[in-house]
mmCIF file of C-alpha atoms and ligand atoms in Angstrom:
data_model
loop_
_atom_site.group_PDB
_atom_site.id
_atom_site.type_symbol
_atom_site.label_atom_id
_atom_site.label_comp_id
_atom_site.label_asym_id
_atom_site.label_seq_id
_atom_site.Cartn_x
_atom_site.Cartn_y
_atom_site.Cartn_z
ATOM 1 C CA MET A 217 8.003 -8.875 -16.801
ATOM 2 C CA ARG A 218 11.135 -8.088 -14.765
ATOM 3 C CA LEU A 219 10.939 -9.487 -11.248
ATOM 4 C CA THR A 220 11.658 -7.331 -8.220
ATOM 5 C CA ALA A 221 12.289 -7.793 -4.498
ATOM 6 C CA GLU A 222 12.059 -5.222 -1.746
ATOM 7 C CA LEU A 223 13.820 -4.885 1.622
ATOM 8 C CA HIS A 224 12.671 -1.418 2.726
ATOM 9 C CA CYS A 225 9.028 -0.388 2.896
ATOM 10 C CA HIS A 226 7.087 0.888 5.916
ATOM 11 C CA ILE A 227 3.690 -0.794 6.136
ATOM 12 C CA GLU A 228 1.867 2.356 7.273
ATOM 13 C CA GLY A 229 3.807 4.323 4.652
ATOM 14 C CA ALA A 230 2.381 2.017 1.974
ATOM 15 C CA ALA A 231 -1.216 2.937 2.824
ATOM 16 C CA PRO A 232 -3.177 3.972 -0.292
ATOM 17 C CA PRO A 233 -4.915 7.328 0.402
ATOM 18 C CA GLN A 234 -8.283 5.850 -0.678
ATOM 19 C CA LEU A 235 -7.980 3.108 1.966
ATOM 20 C CA VAL A 236 -7.062 5.672 4.641
ATOM 21 C CA ARG A 237 -10.053 7.848 3.681
ATOM 22 C CA ARG A 238 -12.411 4.855 3.752
ATOM 23 C CA LEU A 239 -11.191 3.629 7.155
ATOM 24 C CA ALA A 240 -11.156 7.149 8.613
ATOM 25 C CA ILE A 241 -14.895 7.376 7.933
ATOM 26 C CA ARG A 242 -15.538 3.892 9.342
ATOM 27 C CA ARG A 243 -13.445 4.494 12.474
ATOM 28 C CA GLY A 244 -14.495 8.124 12.972
ATOM 29 C CA VAL A 245 -11.015 9.612 12.629
ATOM 30 C CA ASN A 246 -10.589 13.244 11.578
ATOM 31 C CA THR A 247 -8.284 13.576 8.538
ATOM 32 C CA GLU A 248 -8.581 17.330 8.006
ATOM 33 C CA GLY A 249 -5.380 18.616 6.403
ATOM 34 C CA LEU A 250 -3.984 15.117 5.795
ATOM 35 C CA PHE A 251 -4.709 15.216 2.056
ATOM 36 C CA ASN A 252 -4.211 17.916 -0.548
ATOM 37 C CA ALA A 253 -6.733 18.954 -3.197
ATOM 38 C CA ASN A 254 -5.811 16.112 -5.579
ATOM 39 C CA GLY A 255 -6.322 13.513 -2.854
ATOM 40 C CA SER A 256 -2.684 12.646 -2.166
ATOM 41 C CA TYR A 257 -0.915 13.066 1.186
ATOM 42 C CA ALA A 258 -0.060 16.659 2.134
ATOM 43 C CA TRP A 259 3.423 17.284 3.583
ATOM 44 C CA SER A 260 6.305 19.612 2.767
ATOM 45 C CA ASP A 261 9.473 18.376 4.516
ATOM 46 C CA PHE A 262 10.754 15.408 6.518
ATOM 47 C CA THR A 263 9.194 16.616 9.777
ATOM 48 C CA SER A 264 5.744 17.166 8.237
ATOM 49 C CA PHE A 265 6.080 13.884 6.326
ATOM 50 C CA LEU A 266 6.659 12.009 9.627
ATOM 51 C CA SER A 267 3.603 13.674 11.113
ATOM 52 C CA ALA A 268 1.392 12.884 8.052
ATOM 53 C CA TYR A 269 2.657 9.292 8.344
ATOM 54 C CA ASP A 270 1.557 9.129 12.008
ATOM 55 C CA ARG A 271 -1.871 10.541 11.161
ATOM 56 C CA ALA A 272 -2.435 8.069 8.312
ATOM 57 C CA ALA A 273 -1.342 5.212 10.622
ATOM 58 C CA ALA A 274 -3.903 6.291 13.222
ATOM 59 C CA VAL A 275 -6.886 5.132 11.117
ATOM 60 C CA PHE A 276 -5.809 1.462 11.329
ATOM 61 C CA ARG A 277 -7.603 0.429 14.511
ATOM 62 C CA GLU A 278 -8.444 -3.255 14.100
ATOM 63 C CA PRO A 279 -6.489 -6.303 12.905
ATOM 64 C CA GLU A 280 -8.686 -6.472 9.778
ATOM 65 C CA ASP A 281 -7.682 -2.885 8.929
ATOM 66 C CA TYR A 282 -4.041 -3.981 8.904
ATOM 67 C CA ALA A 283 -4.941 -7.121 6.952
ATOM 68 C CA ALA A 284 -6.565 -4.924 4.286
ATOM 69 C CA LEU A 285 -3.468 -2.696 4.202
ATOM 70 C CA ALA A 286 -1.006 -5.596 3.905
ATOM 71 C CA HIS A 287 -3.145 -7.223 1.226
ATOM 72 C CA ALA A 288 -3.396 -3.989 -0.782
ATOM 73 C CA HIS A 289 0.374 -3.465 -0.543
ATOM 74 C CA TYR A 290 1.441 -6.998 -1.460
ATOM 75 C CA ALA A 291 -1.180 -7.650 -4.129
ATOM 76 C CA GLY A 292 -0.407 -4.281 -5.781
ATOM 77 C CA ALA A 293 3.362 -4.800 -5.732
ATOM 78 C CA ALA A 294 3.008 -8.394 -6.993
ATOM 79 C CA ARG A 295 1.030 -7.098 -9.997
ATOM 80 C CA GLU A 296 4.127 -5.037 -10.847
ATOM 81 C CA GLY A 297 6.478 -8.040 -10.549
ATOM 82 C CA MET A 298 7.469 -8.200 -6.872
ATOM 83 C CA ILE A 299 8.208 -11.772 -5.750
ATOM 84 C CA TYR A 300 9.498 -10.967 -2.250
ATOM 85 C CA GLY A 301 8.925 -7.993 0.031
ATOM 86 C CA GLU A 302 9.803 -7.104 3.575
ATOM 87 C CA VAL A 303 7.832 -4.487 5.475
ATOM 88 C CA PHE A 304 8.785 -2.482 8.520
ATOM 89 C CA ILE A 305 6.206 -2.752 11.264
ATOM 90 C CA SER A 306 6.111 -0.437 14.251
ATOM 91 C CA PRO A 307 4.701 -1.580 17.623
ATOM 92 C CA ASP A 308 4.548 2.093 18.671
ATOM 93 C CA HIS A 309 2.187 2.947 15.808
ATOM 94 C CA ALA A 310 0.048 -0.095 16.648
ATOM 95 C CA ALA A 311 -0.068 0.931 20.313
ATOM 96 C CA SER A 312 -1.162 4.491 19.442
ATOM 97 C CA ALA A 313 -4.090 2.944 17.576
ATOM 98 C CA GLY A 314 -4.930 0.720 20.559
ATOM 99 C CA LEU A 315 -3.612 -2.550 19.091
ATOM 100 C CA SER A 316 -1.410 -5.025 20.941
ATOM 101 C CA PHE A 317 1.793 -6.135 19.215
ATOM 102 C CA ALA A 318 0.519 -9.692 18.687
ATOM 103 C CA THR A 319 -2.813 -8.540 17.191
ATOM 104 C CA TYR A 320 -0.993 -6.098 14.895
ATOM 105 C CA VAL A 321 1.332 -8.847 13.620
ATOM 106 C CA GLU A 322 -1.550 -11.281 13.114
ATOM 107 C CA GLY A 323 -3.510 -8.700 11.101
ATOM 108 C CA ILE A 324 -0.571 -7.973 8.811
ATOM 109 C CA ALA A 325 0.265 -11.678 8.451
ATOM 110 C CA ALA A 326 -3.331 -12.423 7.382
ATOM 111 C CA GLY A 327 -3.169 -9.844 4.558
ATOM 112 C CA MET A 328 0.284 -11.015 3.527
ATOM 113 C CA GLU A 329 -0.805 -14.647 3.380
ATOM 114 C CA GLN A 330 -3.896 -13.831 1.351
ATOM 115 C CA ALA A 331 -1.729 -11.981 -1.195
ATOM 116 C CA ARG A 332 0.716 -14.922 -1.244
ATOM 117 C CA ASP A 333 -2.111 -17.385 -1.932
ATOM 118 C CA GLU A 334 -3.380 -15.199 -4.781
ATOM 119 C CA THR A 335 -0.081 -14.196 -6.417
ATOM 120 C CA GLY A 336 2.823 -16.201 -4.946
ATOM 121 C CA VAL A 337 4.476 -13.093 -3.432
ATOM 122 C CA GLU A 338 6.449 -13.875 -0.252
ATOM 123 C CA GLY A 339 6.503 -11.426 2.653
ATOM 124 C CA ARG A 340 8.375 -10.947 5.908
ATOM 125 C CA MET A 341 8.166 -8.334 8.682
ATOM 126 C CA ILE A 342 10.919 -6.313 10.343
ATOM 127 C CA VAL A 343 10.016 -4.739 13.669
ATOM 128 C CA VAL A 344 11.301 -1.174 13.944
ATOM 129 C CA GLY A 345 11.853 1.057 16.910
ATOM 130 C CA VAL A 346 11.186 4.749 16.315
ATOM 131 C CA ARG A 347 14.376 6.672 16.974
ATOM 132 C CA HIS A 348 12.791 9.981 17.994
ATOM 133 C CA LEU A 349 10.696 8.208 20.647
ATOM 134 C CA GLY A 350 13.934 7.463 22.494
ATOM 135 C CA ARG A 351 16.016 4.637 23.839
ATOM 136 C CA GLU A 352 13.375 3.047 26.109
ATOM 137 C CA ALA A 353 10.750 2.910 23.343
ATOM 138 C CA VAL A 354 13.192 1.161 20.994
ATOM 139 C CA THR A 355 14.160 -1.353 23.694
ATOM 140 C CA ARG A 356 10.455 -1.974 24.364
ATOM 141 C CA ALA A 357 9.918 -2.698 20.648
ATOM 142 C CA ALA A 358 12.727 -5.302 20.710
ATOM 143 C CA LYS A 359 11.312 -6.900 23.858
ATOM 144 C CA ALA A 360 7.769 -7.050 22.431
ATOM 145 C CA MET A 361 9.170 -8.848 19.372
ATOM 146 C CA ILE A 362 11.029 -11.413 21.485
ATOM 147 C CA ALA A 363 8.013 -11.962 23.755
ATOM 148 C CA HIS A 364 5.654 -12.677 20.821
ATOM 149 C CA PRO A 365 7.603 -14.524 18.125
ATOM 150 C CA HIS A 366 5.926 -15.027 14.738
ATOM 151 C CA PRO A 367 7.387 -17.027 11.830
ATOM 152 C CA LEU A 368 7.005 -14.079 9.430
ATOM 153 C CA VAL A 369 8.766 -11.604 11.762
ATOM 154 C CA THR A 370 12.443 -12.060 10.979
ATOM 155 C CA GLY A 371 14.262 -8.781 11.524
ATOM 156 C CA PHE A 372 14.722 -5.774 13.756
ATOM 157 C CA GLY A 373 15.461 -2.209 12.708
ATOM 158 C CA LEU A 374 15.498 1.468 13.569
ATOM 159 C CA ALA A 375 13.410 4.109 11.761
ATOM 160 C CA GLY A 376 12.261 7.622 12.576
ATOM 161 C CA ASP A 377 14.135 10.898 12.767
ATOM 162 C CA GLU A 378 17.849 10.217 12.286
ATOM 163 C CA ARG A 379 18.638 13.762 13.451
ATOM 164 C CA GLN A 380 17.684 12.777 17.005
ATOM 165 C CA GLY A 381 19.533 10.565 19.498
ATOM 166 C CA MET A 382 22.807 8.666 19.097
ATOM 167 C CA ALA A 383 23.334 5.158 17.730
ATOM 168 C CA THR A 384 24.746 4.071 21.105
ATOM 169 C CA ASP A 385 21.332 4.811 22.673
ATOM 170 C CA PHE A 386 19.948 1.832 20.771
ATOM 171 C CA ALA A 387 22.824 -0.643 21.235
ATOM 172 C CA HIS A 388 20.979 -2.507 23.989
ATOM 173 C CA ALA A 389 17.827 -3.001 21.877
ATOM 174 C CA PHE A 390 19.926 -4.283 18.975
ATOM 175 C CA ALA A 391 21.893 -6.610 21.269
ATOM 176 C CA ILE A 392 18.587 -8.155 22.429
ATOM 177 C CA ALA A 393 17.449 -8.687 18.820
ATOM 178 C CA ARG A 394 20.873 -10.009 17.691
ATOM 179 C CA GLU A 395 21.045 -12.454 20.592
ATOM 180 C CA ALA A 396 17.624 -13.831 19.563
ATOM 181 C CA GLY A 397 18.829 -14.372 15.971
ATOM 182 C CA TYR A 398 16.965 -11.594 14.113
ATOM 183 C CA GLY A 399 18.421 -9.874 11.036
ATOM 184 C CA LEU A 400 19.472 -6.282 11.728
ATOM 185 C CA THR A 401 19.094 -3.046 9.755
ATOM 186 C CA ALA A 402 18.956 0.653 10.654
ATOM 187 C CA HIS A 403 18.053 3.881 8.878
ATOM 188 C CA ALA A 404 21.229 5.979 8.563
ATOM 189 C CA GLY A 405 22.865 8.251 6.026
ATOM 190 C CA GLU A 406 19.532 9.714 4.905
ATOM 191 C CA PHE A 407 19.379 12.930 6.945
ATOM 192 C CA GLY A 408 22.639 12.182 8.777
ATOM 193 C CA GLY A 409 26.055 12.176 7.119
ATOM 194 C CA PRO A 410 28.670 9.415 6.762
ATOM 195 C CA GLU A 411 29.356 9.458 10.522
ATOM 196 C CA SER A 412 25.784 8.356 11.135
ATOM 197 C CA VAL A 413 26.346 5.338 8.849
ATOM 198 C CA ARG A 414 29.613 4.518 10.617
ATOM 199 C CA ASP A 415 27.874 4.738 14.005
ATOM 200 C CA VAL A 416 25.180 2.174 13.193
ATOM 201 C CA LEU A 417 27.783 -0.189 11.714
ATOM 202 C CA ASP A 418 30.009 0.104 14.794
ATOM 203 C CA HIS A 419 27.422 0.243 17.571
ATOM 204 C CA LEU A 420 24.364 -1.586 16.221
ATOM 205 C CA ARG A 421 26.329 -4.098 14.088
ATOM 206 C CA VAL A 422 23.747 -4.134 11.316
ATOM 207 C CA THR A 423 24.330 -6.066 8.067
ATOM 208 C CA ARG A 424 22.096 -3.721 6.072
ATOM 209 C CA ILE A 425 21.507 0.014 6.115
ATOM 210 C CA GLY A 426 18.270 1.823 5.343
ATOM 211 C CA HIS A 427 19.216 4.476 2.745
ATOM 212 C CA GLY A 428 22.936 4.913 3.577
ATOM 213 C CA VAL A 429 23.287 7.048 0.464
ATOM 214 C CA ARG A 430 25.290 9.784 2.182
ATOM 215 C CA ALA A 431 28.141 7.283 2.562
ATOM 216 C CA VAL A 432 29.004 8.535 -0.930
ATOM 217 C CA GLU A 433 30.513 11.623 0.763
ATOM 218 C CA ASP A 434 33.284 9.535 2.384
ATOM 219 C CA ALA A 435 35.625 7.411 0.238
ATOM 220 C CA ASP A 436 37.066 5.473 3.216
ATOM 221 C CA LEU A 437 33.605 4.537 4.385
ATOM 222 C CA MET A 438 32.636 3.407 0.878
ATOM 223 C CA ARG A 439 35.736 1.158 0.755
ATOM 224 C CA ARG A 440 34.823 -0.319 4.139
ATOM 225 C CA MET A 441 31.229 -0.973 3.069
ATOM 226 C CA ALA A 442 32.343 -2.637 -0.171
ATOM 227 C CA GLU A 443 34.813 -4.825 1.755
ATOM 228 C CA GLU A 444 32.306 -5.784 4.441
ATOM 229 C CA LYS A 445 29.522 -6.223 1.870
ATOM 230 C CA VAL A 446 27.146 -3.964 3.784
ATOM 231 C CA VAL A 447 23.884 -3.975 1.829
ATOM 232 C CA LEU A 448 22.226 -0.631 1.132
ATOM 233 C CA GLU A 449 18.451 -0.360 1.007
ATOM 234 C CA VAL A 450 18.411 2.563 -1.404
ATOM 235 C CA CYS A 451 15.110 4.405 -1.946
ATOM 236 C CA PRO A 452 15.663 6.798 -4.868
ATOM 237 C CA GLY A 453 12.060 8.022 -5.233
ATOM 238 C CA SER A 454 11.879 8.763 -1.506
ATOM 239 C CA ASN A 455 15.210 10.621 -1.507
ATOM 240 C CA ILE A 456 14.127 12.794 -4.435
ATOM 241 C CA ALA A 457 10.685 13.518 -2.938
ATOM 242 C CA LEU A 458 12.306 14.536 0.352
ATOM 243 C CA GLY A 459 14.746 16.820 -1.486
ATOM 244 C CA LEU A 460 18.051 14.981 -0.853
ATOM 245 C CA TYR A 461 18.893 14.849 -4.577
ATOM 246 C CA PRO A 462 17.372 16.616 -7.580
ATOM 247 C CA ASP A 463 16.719 13.595 -9.816
ATOM 248 C CA ARG A 464 17.402 9.927 -10.534
ATOM 249 C CA ALA A 465 20.228 10.636 -12.966
ATOM 250 C CA THR A 466 22.336 12.434 -10.335
ATOM 251 C CA HIS A 467 21.273 10.201 -7.426
ATOM 252 C CA PRO A 468 24.389 8.552 -5.878
ATOM 253 C CA VAL A 469 23.061 4.980 -6.262
ATOM 254 C CA GLY A 470 25.208 4.552 -9.396
ATOM 255 C CA ARG A 471 28.406 5.710 -7.652
ATOM 256 C CA LEU A 472 27.724 3.462 -4.658
ATOM 257 C CA ARG A 473 27.143 0.498 -6.954
ATOM 258 C CA ARG A 474 30.299 1.164 -8.973
ATOM 259 C CA ALA A 475 32.248 1.316 -5.677
ATOM 260 C CA GLY A 476 31.318 -2.362 -5.183
ATOM 261 C CA ILE A 477 28.715 -1.831 -2.450
ATOM 262 C CA PRO A 478 25.724 -4.196 -2.767
ATOM 263 C CA VAL A 479 22.758 -1.924 -3.535
ATOM 264 C CA THR A 480 19.049 -2.692 -3.675
ATOM 265 C CA ILE A 481 16.117 -0.538 -4.835
ATOM 266 C CA ASN A 482 13.164 0.137 -2.547
ATOM 267 C CA SER A 483 10.043 2.292 -2.350
ATOM 268 C CA ASP A 484 10.094 3.333 1.384
ATOM 269 C CA ASP A 485 6.618 4.946 1.662
ATOM 270 C CA PRO A 486 5.339 4.681 -1.923
ATOM 271 C CA PRO A 487 2.082 6.706 -2.009
ATOM 272 C CA PHE A 488 3.650 9.485 0.079
ATOM 273 C CA PHE A 489 6.414 9.837 -2.497
ATOM 274 C CA ALA A 490 4.330 9.282 -5.655
ATOM 275 C CA THR A 491 6.199 6.089 -6.425
ATOM 276 C CA THR A 492 5.832 2.303 -6.504
ATOM 277 C CA LEU A 493 8.536 -0.367 -6.359
ATOM 278 C CA GLY A 494 8.085 -1.032 -10.080
ATOM 279 C CA ARG A 495 8.497 2.662 -10.895
ATOM 280 C CA ASP A 496 11.546 2.934 -8.649
ATOM 281 C CA TYR A 497 13.194 -0.003 -10.425
ATOM 282 C CA ASP A 498 12.271 1.092 -13.956
ATOM 283 C CA GLU A 499 12.844 4.832 -13.692
ATOM 284 C CA THR A 500 16.110 4.474 -11.778
ATOM 285 C CA ALA A 501 17.380 1.907 -14.300
ATOM 286 C CA LEU A 502 16.479 4.215 -17.166
ATOM 287 C CA ALA A 503 18.133 7.278 -15.602
ATOM 288 C CA GLN A 504 21.259 5.326 -14.572
ATOM 289 C CA HIS A 505 21.538 3.474 -17.932
ATOM 290 C CA TRP A 506 21.300 0.050 -16.307
ATOM 291 C CA ASP A 507 20.608 -2.852 -18.649
ATOM 292 C CA ALA A 508 18.315 -5.825 -17.930
ATOM 293 C CA ALA A 509 21.173 -7.844 -16.387
ATOM 294 C CA ALA A 510 21.926 -5.011 -13.948
ATOM 295 C CA VAL A 511 18.260 -4.859 -12.961
ATOM 296 C CA THR A 512 18.193 -8.632 -12.356
ATOM 297 C CA ASP A 513 21.283 -8.132 -10.192
ATOM 298 C CA LEU A 514 19.376 -5.680 -7.975
ATOM 299 C CA THR A 515 16.685 -8.292 -7.349
ATOM 300 C CA ARG A 516 19.338 -10.987 -6.772
ATOM 301 C CA THR A 517 21.173 -8.751 -4.267
ATOM 302 C CA ALA A 518 17.906 -8.145 -2.391
ATOM 303 C CA LEU A 519 17.087 -11.874 -2.255
ATOM 304 C CA ARG A 520 20.607 -12.705 -1.025
ATOM 305 C CA ALA A 521 20.307 -10.068 1.737
ATOM 306 C CA ALA A 522 16.700 -10.924 2.641
ATOM 307 C CA PHE A 523 15.881 -11.779 6.234
ATOM 308 C CA CYS A 524 14.242 -15.094 5.307
ATOM 309 C CA ASP A 525 14.977 -18.797 5.699
ATOM 310 C CA GLU A 526 17.397 -20.472 3.263
ATOM 311 C CA GLU A 527 14.722 -22.653 1.654
ATOM 312 C CA THR A 528 12.687 -19.578 0.663
ATOM 313 C CA ARG A 529 15.817 -17.765 -0.545
ATOM 314 C CA VAL A 530 16.925 -20.693 -2.744
ATOM 315 C CA ARG A 531 13.430 -21.087 -4.188
ATOM 316 C CA LEU A 532 13.115 -17.384 -5.026
ATOM 317 C CA LEU A 533 16.619 -17.181 -6.513
ATOM 318 C CA ALA A 534 15.758 -20.182 -8.718
ATOM 319 C CA ARG A 535 12.548 -18.444 -9.820
ATOM 320 C CA LEU A 536 14.588 -15.341 -10.700
ATOM 321 C CA ASP A 537 17.180 -17.381 -12.648
ATOM 322 C CA GLU A 538 14.447 -19.200 -14.583
ATOM 323 C CA THR A 539 12.746 -15.963 -15.589
ATOM 324 C CA HIS A 540 15.941 -14.018 -16.303
ATOM 325 C CA PRO A 541 18.668 -16.515 -17.287
ATOM 326 C CA SER A 542 22.097 -14.847 -17.143
HETATM 327 N N1 LIG B 175 9.594 6.288 8.591
HETATM 328 C C1 LIG B 175 8.926 6.178 7.439
HETATM 329 N N2 LIG B 175 9.695 6.583 6.410
HETATM 330 C C2 LIG B 175 10.886 6.941 6.915
HETATM 331 C C3 LIG B 175 12.098 7.445 6.368
HETATM 332 N N3 LIG B 175 12.235 7.659 5.056
HETATM 333 N N4 LIG B 175 13.096 7.708 7.191
HETATM 334 C C4 LIG B 175 12.944 7.499 8.512
HETATM 335 N N5 LIG B 175 11.841 7.034 9.084
HETATM 336 C C5 LIG B 175 10.815 6.767 8.300
HETATM 337 ZN ZN1 LIG B 176 12.446 4.081 5.513
#
């Protein structure tokens, strides 16, 4: 089986609807309107997606709920060939459910470690601030991360509604995380244009960009990103579900890759977008006419850009080379 690695997946966005329904009953949370008739999440645009995401997150009330979620995510992805996966974790979502940052991290780590013991899949966490909650909330997220270090928490990022706020609002939070040695990434170029991508490169000094696909609209920016080797966490299934592009064949991931920008493939919020990491790899490769070597390259690019220690990176790259000799 082809091996995959993932850099961009929101832990609450990976929640299987069945798990959310089960926990909602146990925790007494009302989920009216959260699911449609066939049992999947109900939403119709980015704004209603973000609100469905918040409602699904609200059923995870105890560390064991998060352990079950992390285990379900990692064990499921490992069955489809994932050997390494990072997840975005959000202290603001934990706080809304009454969980402290440290308890939240410990719950997720427990599920991640159980999946690693069962399947060998490695996981890391990236703390994200939620952009539409404003500058102070994002700074608080960075400070919570620094105050409660955990060996599996290795990066800091920015998620949420890109149409709100300016990159400069979050420069202080990113400076705190950078100073403490965390890897940096930010969502940009999903609902914002090329200027939004430029802003997070200039002001947040990230090495990776979440989505970044709208950089394709600006040839100068694409040249800069190829030169600076800015890694794109591309999420084709998510972009199509949210209506950015009509299908995988016309999705700009191929043009970005041919421009020499390091691209990776990611699932973002898989059950919300009727995808999985395996499907995103396989269906994008098919639509873009990528051969097996190109697919191995996607996994290699993700491992090289991963926010993990060098020993883990070398071990995983060796595992990839053994399975898919070039
Ligand atoms: N949070 C969860 N999914 C997201 C996305 N695709 N963009 C921004 N914030 C998100
Ligand atoms: Zn995302």
